[in-house]
PDB file of C-alpha atoms in Angstrom:
ATOM      1  CA  UNK A   1    -119.351 -89.684-176.746  1.00 75.00           C
ATOM      2  CA  UNK A   2    -118.709 -85.967-177.060  1.00 79.00           C
ATOM      3  CA  UNK A   3    -121.709 -83.649-176.960  1.00 78.00           C
ATOM      4  CA  UNK A   4    -119.884 -80.334-176.640  1.00 77.00           C
ATOM      5  CA  UNK A   5    -121.512 -77.046-177.541  1.00 76.00           C
ATOM      6  CA  UNK A   6    -119.926 -73.686-176.756  1.00 76.00           C
ATOM      7  CA  UNK A   7    -121.877 -71.220-174.593  1.00 78.00           C
ATOM      8  CA  UNK A   8    -124.636 -73.774-174.011  1.00 84.00           C
ATOM      9  CA  UNK A   9    -127.136 -73.091-171.266  1.00 86.00           C
ATOM     10  CA  UNK A  10    -128.481 -76.059-169.356  1.00 90.00           C
ATOM     11  CA  UNK A  11    -131.937 -75.707-170.897  1.00 88.00           C
ATOM     12  CA  UNK A  12    -130.424 -75.981-174.389  1.00 87.00           C
ATOM     13  CA  UNK A  13    -128.935 -79.351-173.479  1.00 90.00           C
ATOM     14  CA  UNK A  14    -132.074 -80.592-171.703  1.00 90.00           C
ATOM     15  CA  UNK A  15    -135.165 -82.254-173.224  1.00 90.00           C
ATOM     16  CA  UNK A  16    -138.442 -80.372-173.372  1.00 87.00           C
ATOM     17  CA  UNK A  17    -139.943 -82.532-170.603  1.00 91.00           C
ATOM     18  CA  UNK A  18    -137.313 -81.198-168.179  1.00 91.00           C
ATOM     19  CA  UNK A  19    -137.534 -77.573-169.322  1.00 89.00           C
ATOM     20  CA  UNK A  20    -141.321 -77.647-169.057  1.00 89.00           C
ATOM     21  CA  UNK A  21    -141.053 -78.281-165.303  1.00 90.00           C
ATOM     22  CA  UNK A  22    -139.378 -74.902-164.842  1.00 88.00           C
ATOM     23  CA  UNK A  23    -141.092 -73.006-167.634  1.00 86.00           C
ATOM     24  CA  UNK A  24    -137.959 -72.652-169.718  1.00 79.00           C
ATOM     25  CA  UNK A  25    -137.783 -72.436-173.481  1.00 71.00           C
ATOM     26  CA  UNK A  26    -134.862 -72.047-175.843  1.00 67.00           C
ATOM     27  CA  UNK A  27    -134.479 -68.453-177.021  1.00 64.00           C
ATOM     28  CA  UNK A  28    -135.541 -67.834-180.609  1.00 55.00           C
ATOM     29  CA  UNK A  29    -132.107 -66.526-181.571  1.00 54.00           C
ATOM     30  CA  UNK A  30    -130.533 -69.799-180.382  1.00 58.00           C
ATOM     31  CA  UNK A  31    -133.110 -72.370-181.488  1.00 56.00           C
ATOM     32  CA  UNK A  32    -131.165 -72.915-184.703  1.00 48.00           C
ATOM     33  CA  UNK A  33    -128.483 -74.702-182.678  1.00 53.00           C
ATOM     34  CA  UNK A  34    -131.014 -77.220-181.316  1.00 70.00           C
ATOM     35  CA  UNK A  35    -128.326 -78.567-178.989  1.00 81.00           C
ATOM     36  CA  UNK A  36    -130.390 -81.224-177.253  1.00 86.00           C
ATOM     37  CA  UNK A  37    -131.834 -82.731-180.441  1.00 84.00           C
ATOM     38  CA  UNK A  38    -128.548 -82.688-182.340  1.00 84.00           C
ATOM     39  CA  UNK A  39    -126.077 -83.585-179.581  1.00 85.00           C
ATOM     40  CA  UNK A  40    -127.688 -85.238-176.562  1.00 89.00           C
ATOM     41  CA  UNK A  41    -130.671 -87.148-177.977  1.00 89.00           C
ATOM     42  CA  UNK A  42    -128.623 -89.142-180.553  1.00 88.00           C
ATOM     43  CA  UNK A  43    -126.295 -90.322-177.768  1.00 87.00           C
ATOM     44  CA  UNK A  44    -129.204 -91.676-175.720  1.00 89.00           C
ATOM     45  CA  UNK A  45    -129.398 -94.779-177.920  1.00 88.00           C
ATOM     46  CA  UNK A  46    -125.977 -95.874-176.648  1.00 90.00           C
ATOM     47  CA  UNK A  47    -125.242 -97.282-173.214  1.00 92.00           C
ATOM     48  CA  UNK A  48    -122.766 -95.326-171.119  1.00 92.00           C
ATOM     49  CA  UNK A  49    -120.899 -95.923-167.870  1.00 93.00           C
ATOM     50  CA  UNK A  50    -121.165 -92.307-166.767  1.00 95.00           C
ATOM     51  CA  UNK A  51    -120.973 -88.690-167.817  1.00 95.00           C
ATOM     52  CA  UNK A  52    -118.347 -85.952-167.660  1.00 95.00           C
ATOM     53  CA  UNK A  53    -119.969 -82.531-167.349  1.00 95.00           C
ATOM     54  CA  UNK A  54    -118.138 -79.229-167.874  1.00 92.00           C
ATOM     55  CA  UNK A  55    -120.744 -76.518-168.295  1.00 91.00           C
ATOM     56  CA  UNK A  56    -122.169 -73.558-166.459  1.00 89.00           C
ATOM     57  CA  UNK A  57    -120.618 -70.265-167.536  1.00 84.00           C
ATOM     58  CA  UNK A  58    -123.754 -69.274-169.457  1.00 84.00           C
ATOM     59  CA  UNK A  59    -125.930 -70.180-166.472  1.00 88.00           C
ATOM     60  CA  UNK A  60    -123.858 -68.105-164.042  1.00 84.00           C
ATOM     61  CA  UNK A  61    -124.719 -64.795-165.678  1.00 73.00           C
ATOM     62  CA  UNK A  62    -128.484 -64.626-165.076  1.00 67.00           C
ATOM     63  CA  UNK A  63    -129.899 -64.596-161.545  1.00 74.00           C
ATOM     64  CA  UNK A  64    -132.946 -66.810-162.127  1.00 80.00           C
ATOM     65  CA  UNK A  65    -131.014 -69.453-164.023  1.00 81.00           C
ATOM     66  CA  UNK A  66    -128.341 -69.430-161.348  1.00 86.00           C
ATOM     67  CA  UNK A  67    -130.818 -69.888-158.504  1.00 87.00           C
ATOM     68  CA  UNK A  68    -132.606 -72.810-160.188  1.00 90.00           C
ATOM     69  CA  UNK A  69    -129.511 -74.513-161.601  1.00 93.00           C
ATOM     70  CA  UNK A  70    -129.139 -77.272-158.988  1.00 93.00           C
ATOM     71  CA  UNK A  71    -132.821 -78.232-159.229  1.00 94.00           C
ATOM     72  CA  UNK A  72    -132.757 -78.200-163.034  1.00 94.00           C
ATOM     73  CA  UNK A  73    -129.556 -80.230-163.143  1.00 96.00           C
ATOM     74  CA  UNK A  74    -131.120 -82.743-160.747  1.00 96.00           C
ATOM     75  CA  UNK A  75    -134.137 -83.120-163.051  1.00 95.00           C
ATOM     76  CA  UNK A  76    -131.838 -83.519-166.024  1.00 95.00           C
ATOM     77  CA  UNK A  77    -129.942 -86.286-164.218  1.00 96.00           C
ATOM     78  CA  UNK A  78    -133.198 -88.076-163.332  1.00 96.00           C
ATOM     79  CA  UNK A  79    -134.053 -88.018-167.024  1.00 96.00           C
ATOM     80  CA  UNK A  80    -130.645 -89.397-168.030  1.00 95.00           C
ATOM     81  CA  UNK A  81    -130.808 -92.142-165.397  1.00 96.00           C
ATOM     82  CA  UNK A  82    -134.243 -93.187-166.593  1.00 96.00           C
ATOM     83  CA  UNK A  83    -132.466 -93.968-169.863  1.00 95.00           C
ATOM     84  CA  UNK A  84    -129.070 -95.224-168.696  1.00 95.00           C
ATOM     85  CA  UNK A  85    -130.049 -96.807-165.379  1.00 94.00           C
ATOM     86  CA  UNK A  86    -129.422 -95.759-161.806  1.00 93.00           C
ATOM     87  CA  UNK A  87    -125.748 -96.750-161.932  1.00 94.00           C
ATOM     88  CA  UNK A  88    -124.817 -93.695-163.960  1.00 96.00           C
ATOM     89  CA  UNK A  89    -122.323 -91.472-162.110  1.00 96.00           C
ATOM     90  CA  UNK A  90    -121.675 -87.889-163.097  1.00 96.00           C
ATOM     91  CA  UNK A  91    -118.294 -86.213-162.792  1.00 96.00           C
ATOM     92  CA  UNK A  92    -118.646 -82.457-163.116  1.00 95.00           C
ATOM     93  CA  UNK A  93    -116.208 -79.555-163.157  1.00 93.00           C
ATOM     94  CA  UNK A  94    -116.646 -76.668-160.766  1.00 90.00           C
ATOM     95  CA  UNK A  95    -115.982 -73.467-162.714  1.00 87.00           C
ATOM     96  CA  UNK A  96    -112.624 -71.767-162.496  1.00 84.00           C
ATOM     97  CA  UNK A  97    -112.136 -68.048-162.040  1.00 73.00           C
ATOM     98  CA  UNK A  98    -112.522 -65.843-165.087  1.00 68.00           C
ATOM     99  CA  UNK A  99    -113.251 -62.263-166.033  1.00 67.00           C
ATOM    100  CA  UNK A 100    -115.857 -60.120-167.742  1.00 63.00           C
ATOM    101  CA  UNK A 101    -115.316 -57.748-170.631  1.00 56.00           C
ATOM    102  CA  UNK A 102    -115.805 -54.088-169.692  1.00 58.00           C
ATOM    103  CA  UNK A 103    -118.095 -52.586-172.303  1.00 59.00           C
ATOM    104  CA  UNK A 104    -117.047 -48.970-171.842  1.00 59.00           C
ATOM    105  CA  UNK A 105    -114.648 -48.530-174.739  1.00 55.00           C
ATOM    106  CA  UNK A 106    -111.597 -49.200-172.564  1.00 51.00           C
ATOM    107  CA  UNK A 107    -111.108 -52.770-173.841  1.00 49.00           C
ATOM    108  CA  UNK A 108    -110.481 -53.739-170.237  1.00 52.00           C
ATOM    109  CA  UNK A 109    -111.493 -56.685-168.076  1.00 53.00           C
ATOM    110  CA  UNK A 110    -112.974 -56.967-164.623  1.00 60.00           C
ATOM    111  CA  UNK A 111    -113.655 -59.656-162.041  1.00 60.00           C
ATOM    112  CA  UNK A 112    -116.799 -61.682-162.753  1.00 64.00           C
ATOM    113  CA  UNK A 113    -118.502 -61.538-159.346  1.00 70.00           C
ATOM    114  CA  UNK A 114    -121.356 -63.863-160.362  1.00 77.00           C
ATOM    115  CA  UNK A 115    -119.153 -66.912-160.920  1.00 81.00           C
ATOM    116  CA  UNK A 116    -118.272 -67.448-157.214  1.00 82.00           C
ATOM    117  CA  UNK A 117    -121.982 -67.544-156.391  1.00 84.00           C
ATOM    118  CA  UNK A 118    -122.556 -70.128-159.102  1.00 87.00           C
ATOM    119  CA  UNK A 119    -119.511 -72.064-157.929  1.00 88.00           C
ATOM    120  CA  UNK A 120    -121.043 -72.253-154.460  1.00 87.00           C
ATOM    121  CA  UNK A 121    -124.223 -73.718-155.963  1.00 90.00           C
ATOM    122  CA  UNK A 122    -122.102 -76.321-157.735  1.00 92.00           C
ATOM    123  CA  UNK A 123    -120.466 -77.094-154.408  1.00 88.00           C
ATOM    124  CA  UNK A 124    -123.825 -78.299-153.068  1.00 89.00           C
ATOM    125  CA  UNK A 125    -124.745 -80.542-156.003  1.00 92.00           C
ATOM    126  CA  UNK A 126    -123.034 -83.585-154.487  1.00 91.00           C
ATOM    127  CA  UNK A 127    -125.344 -83.220-151.475  1.00 89.00           C
ATOM    128  CA  UNK A 128    -128.603 -83.182-153.460  1.00 90.00           C
ATOM    129  CA  UNK A 129    -127.839 -85.546-156.349  1.00 94.00           C
ATOM    130  CA  UNK A 130    -126.485 -88.968-155.464  1.00 94.00           C
ATOM    131  CA  UNK A 131    -123.487 -90.455-157.250  1.00 95.00           C
ATOM    132  CA  UNK A 132    -122.158 -87.102-158.436  1.00 96.00           C
ATOM    133  CA  UNK A 133    -118.554 -86.026-157.989  1.00 95.00           C
ATOM    134  CA  UNK A 134    -117.183 -82.505-158.240  1.00 94.00           C
ATOM    135  CA  UNK A 135    -113.768 -81.723-159.692  1.00 92.00           C
ATOM    136  CA  UNK A 136    -112.669 -78.163-158.816  1.00 88.00           C
ATOM    137  CA  UNK A 137    -110.710 -75.980-161.201  1.00 88.00           C
ATOM    138  CA  UNK A 138    -110.466 -72.744-159.237  1.00 83.00           C
ATOM    139  CA  UNK A 139    -106.675 -72.952-159.228  1.00 84.00           C
ATOM    140  CA  UNK A 140    -106.615 -73.463-162.997  1.00 84.00           C
ATOM    141  CA  UNK A 141    -108.214 -70.191-164.058  1.00 77.00           C
ATOM    142  CA  UNK A 142    -106.511 -67.154-165.513  1.00 72.00           C
ATOM    143  CA  UNK A 143    -103.081 -66.390-164.138  1.00 73.00           C
ATOM    144  CA  UNK A 144    -100.999 -63.253-164.236  1.00 72.00           C
ATOM    145  CA  UNK A 145     -99.658 -62.747-167.743  1.00 73.00           C
ATOM    146  CA  UNK A 146    -102.327 -64.841-169.470  1.00 73.00           C
ATOM    147  CA  UNK A 147    -104.406 -63.356-172.242  1.00 69.00           C
ATOM    148  CA  UNK A 148    -107.722 -62.328-170.692  1.00 62.00           C
ATOM    149  CA  UNK A 149    -110.780 -64.307-171.667  1.00 60.00           C
ATOM    150  CA  UNK A 150    -114.279 -64.487-170.259  1.00 57.00           C
ATOM    151  CA  UNK A 151    -114.746 -68.210-169.784  1.00 61.00           C
ATOM    152  CA  UNK A 152    -112.018 -70.214-171.440  1.00 67.00           C
ATOM    153  CA  UNK A 153    -109.058 -70.923-169.140  1.00 69.00           C
ATOM    154  CA  UNK A 154    -106.255 -72.575-171.029  1.00 77.00           C
ATOM    155  CA  UNK A 155    -105.250 -75.130-168.399  1.00 84.00           C
ATOM    156  CA  UNK A 156    -107.759 -77.806-169.349  1.00 87.00           C
ATOM    157  CA  UNK A 157    -105.320 -80.714-169.532  1.00 91.00           C
ATOM    158  CA  UNK A 158    -105.027 -80.787-165.741  1.00 91.00           C
ATOM    159  CA  UNK A 159    -108.827 -80.714-165.481  1.00 91.00           C
ATOM    160  CA  UNK A 160    -108.894 -83.784-167.723  1.00 93.00           C
ATOM    161  CA  UNK A 161    -106.439 -85.581-165.461  1.00 94.00           C
ATOM    162  CA  UNK A 162    -108.570 -84.797-162.407  1.00 93.00           C
ATOM    163  CA  UNK A 163    -111.726 -86.055-164.083  1.00 95.00           C
ATOM    164  CA  UNK A 164    -109.917 -89.224-165.169  1.00 94.00           C
ATOM    165  CA  UNK A 165    -108.636 -89.913-161.641  1.00 93.00           C
ATOM    166  CA  UNK A 166    -112.136 -89.733-160.169  1.00 94.00           C
ATOM    167  CA  UNK A 167    -113.805 -91.676-162.993  1.00 94.00           C
ATOM    168  CA  UNK A 168    -111.238 -94.481-162.849  1.00 94.00           C
ATOM    169  CA  UNK A 169    -111.563 -94.776-159.074  1.00 93.00           C
ATOM    170  CA  UNK A 170    -115.366 -94.897-159.255  1.00 94.00           C
ATOM    171  CA  UNK A 171    -115.855 -97.066-162.344  1.00 93.00           C
ATOM    172  CA  UNK A 172    -112.883 -99.356-162.741  1.00 91.00           C
ATOM    173  CA  UNK A 173    -111.530-100.171-159.271  1.00 85.00           C
ATOM    174  CA  UNK A 174    -113.434-102.854-157.400  1.00 77.00           C
ATOM    175  CA  UNK A 175    -112.487-101.482-153.984  1.00 77.00           C
ATOM    176  CA  UNK A 176    -111.646 -97.962-155.038  1.00 75.00           C
ATOM    177  CA  UNK A 177    -111.280 -95.194-152.473  1.00 83.00           C
ATOM    178  CA  UNK A 178    -112.893 -92.319-154.318  1.00 86.00           C
ATOM    179  CA  UNK A 179    -112.399 -89.915-151.414  1.00 85.00           C
ATOM    180  CA  UNK A 180    -108.661 -90.220-151.994  1.00 84.00           C
ATOM    181  CA  UNK A 181    -108.941 -88.446-155.352  1.00 87.00           C
ATOM    182  CA  UNK A 182    -111.736 -85.970-154.584  1.00 88.00           C
ATOM    183  CA  UNK A 183    -111.046 -82.412-153.510  1.00 84.00           C
ATOM    184  CA  UNK A 184    -111.420 -81.293-149.909  1.00 85.00           C
ATOM    185  CA  UNK A 185    -114.936 -80.209-148.993  1.00 85.00           C
ATOM    186  CA  UNK A 186    -116.232 -77.964-146.223  1.00 86.00           C
ATOM    187  CA  UNK A 187    -118.011 -80.103-143.639  1.00 87.00           C
ATOM    188  CA  UNK A 188    -119.033 -77.451-141.131  1.00 91.00           C
ATOM    189  CA  UNK A 189    -118.473 -73.854-140.065  1.00 94.00           C
ATOM    190  CA  UNK A 190    -118.943 -72.689-136.485  1.00 97.00           C
ATOM    191  CA  UNK A 191    -118.578 -69.181-135.116  1.00 97.00           C
ATOM    192  CA  UNK A 192    -117.609 -67.793-131.725  1.00 96.00           C
ATOM    193  CA  UNK A 193    -116.314 -64.528-130.321  1.00 96.00           C
ATOM    194  CA  UNK A 194    -112.824 -65.153-131.667  1.00 95.00           C
ATOM    195  CA  UNK A 195    -113.777 -65.980-135.242  1.00 96.00           C
ATOM    196  CA  UNK A 196    -114.821 -68.935-137.368  1.00 97.00           C
ATOM    197  CA  UNK A 197    -113.763 -72.585-137.318  1.00 96.00           C
ATOM    198  CA  UNK A 198    -113.948 -74.377-140.661  1.00 93.00           C
ATOM    199  CA  UNK A 199    -113.828 -78.183-140.690  1.00 93.00           C
ATOM    200  CA  UNK A 200    -112.965 -79.943-143.949  1.00 90.00           C
ATOM    201  CA  UNK A 201    -113.518 -83.532-145.007  1.00 88.00           C
ATOM    202  CA  UNK A 202    -111.630 -85.500-147.663  1.00 86.00           C
ATOM    203  CA  UNK A 203    -108.402 -83.654-146.903  1.00 85.00           C
ATOM    204  CA  UNK A 204    -106.187 -86.742-147.346  1.00 76.00           C
ATOM    205  CA  UNK A 205    -103.479 -85.202-145.217  1.00 72.00           C
ATOM    206  CA  UNK A 206    -103.189 -82.141-147.446  1.00 68.00           C
ATOM    207  CA  UNK A 207    -104.381 -79.574-144.898  1.00 68.00           C
TER     208      UNK A 207
END
């Protein structure tokens, strides 16, 4: 069931009972979209096996929303699981790289430095919300020669394949090995006089 809405912030897709916890409201200039009431709430009457989640660009641009994102997403998932049941996995996309428009008359583009910080927050969601699975897309962002855009990388088909691999392994294979289709994840970092040692898990022989 598609509930897509361009440029949506998490609070615009969340019910009032979740936003009230954090003191968020929907801005007056965006209330006309009423994304939760028109897109999410109608889908709540249907049972679902899980949820694919590709959102976050609009929450990576404001410091307060970025800092509280993981907690707000956790509350949103608690709300959804109250409706759908505890066996309701979430497969979410970690944002790819993209750029910002330079508003100085040059019509140029610059690196969006806030996205890596938000991406790091996404990287910790699996640790604080059970039964969630991150699909990275860092390597599928803008490439040399592509038309610049702020948040819309064109290589979404591969993202779809990655989401499908993880969802199939989790939902439709009785003895599925979900770690075999998940991306590598940093397990630990230790430092000494010579530098840093980074240990990864879920490498599946790829590192």
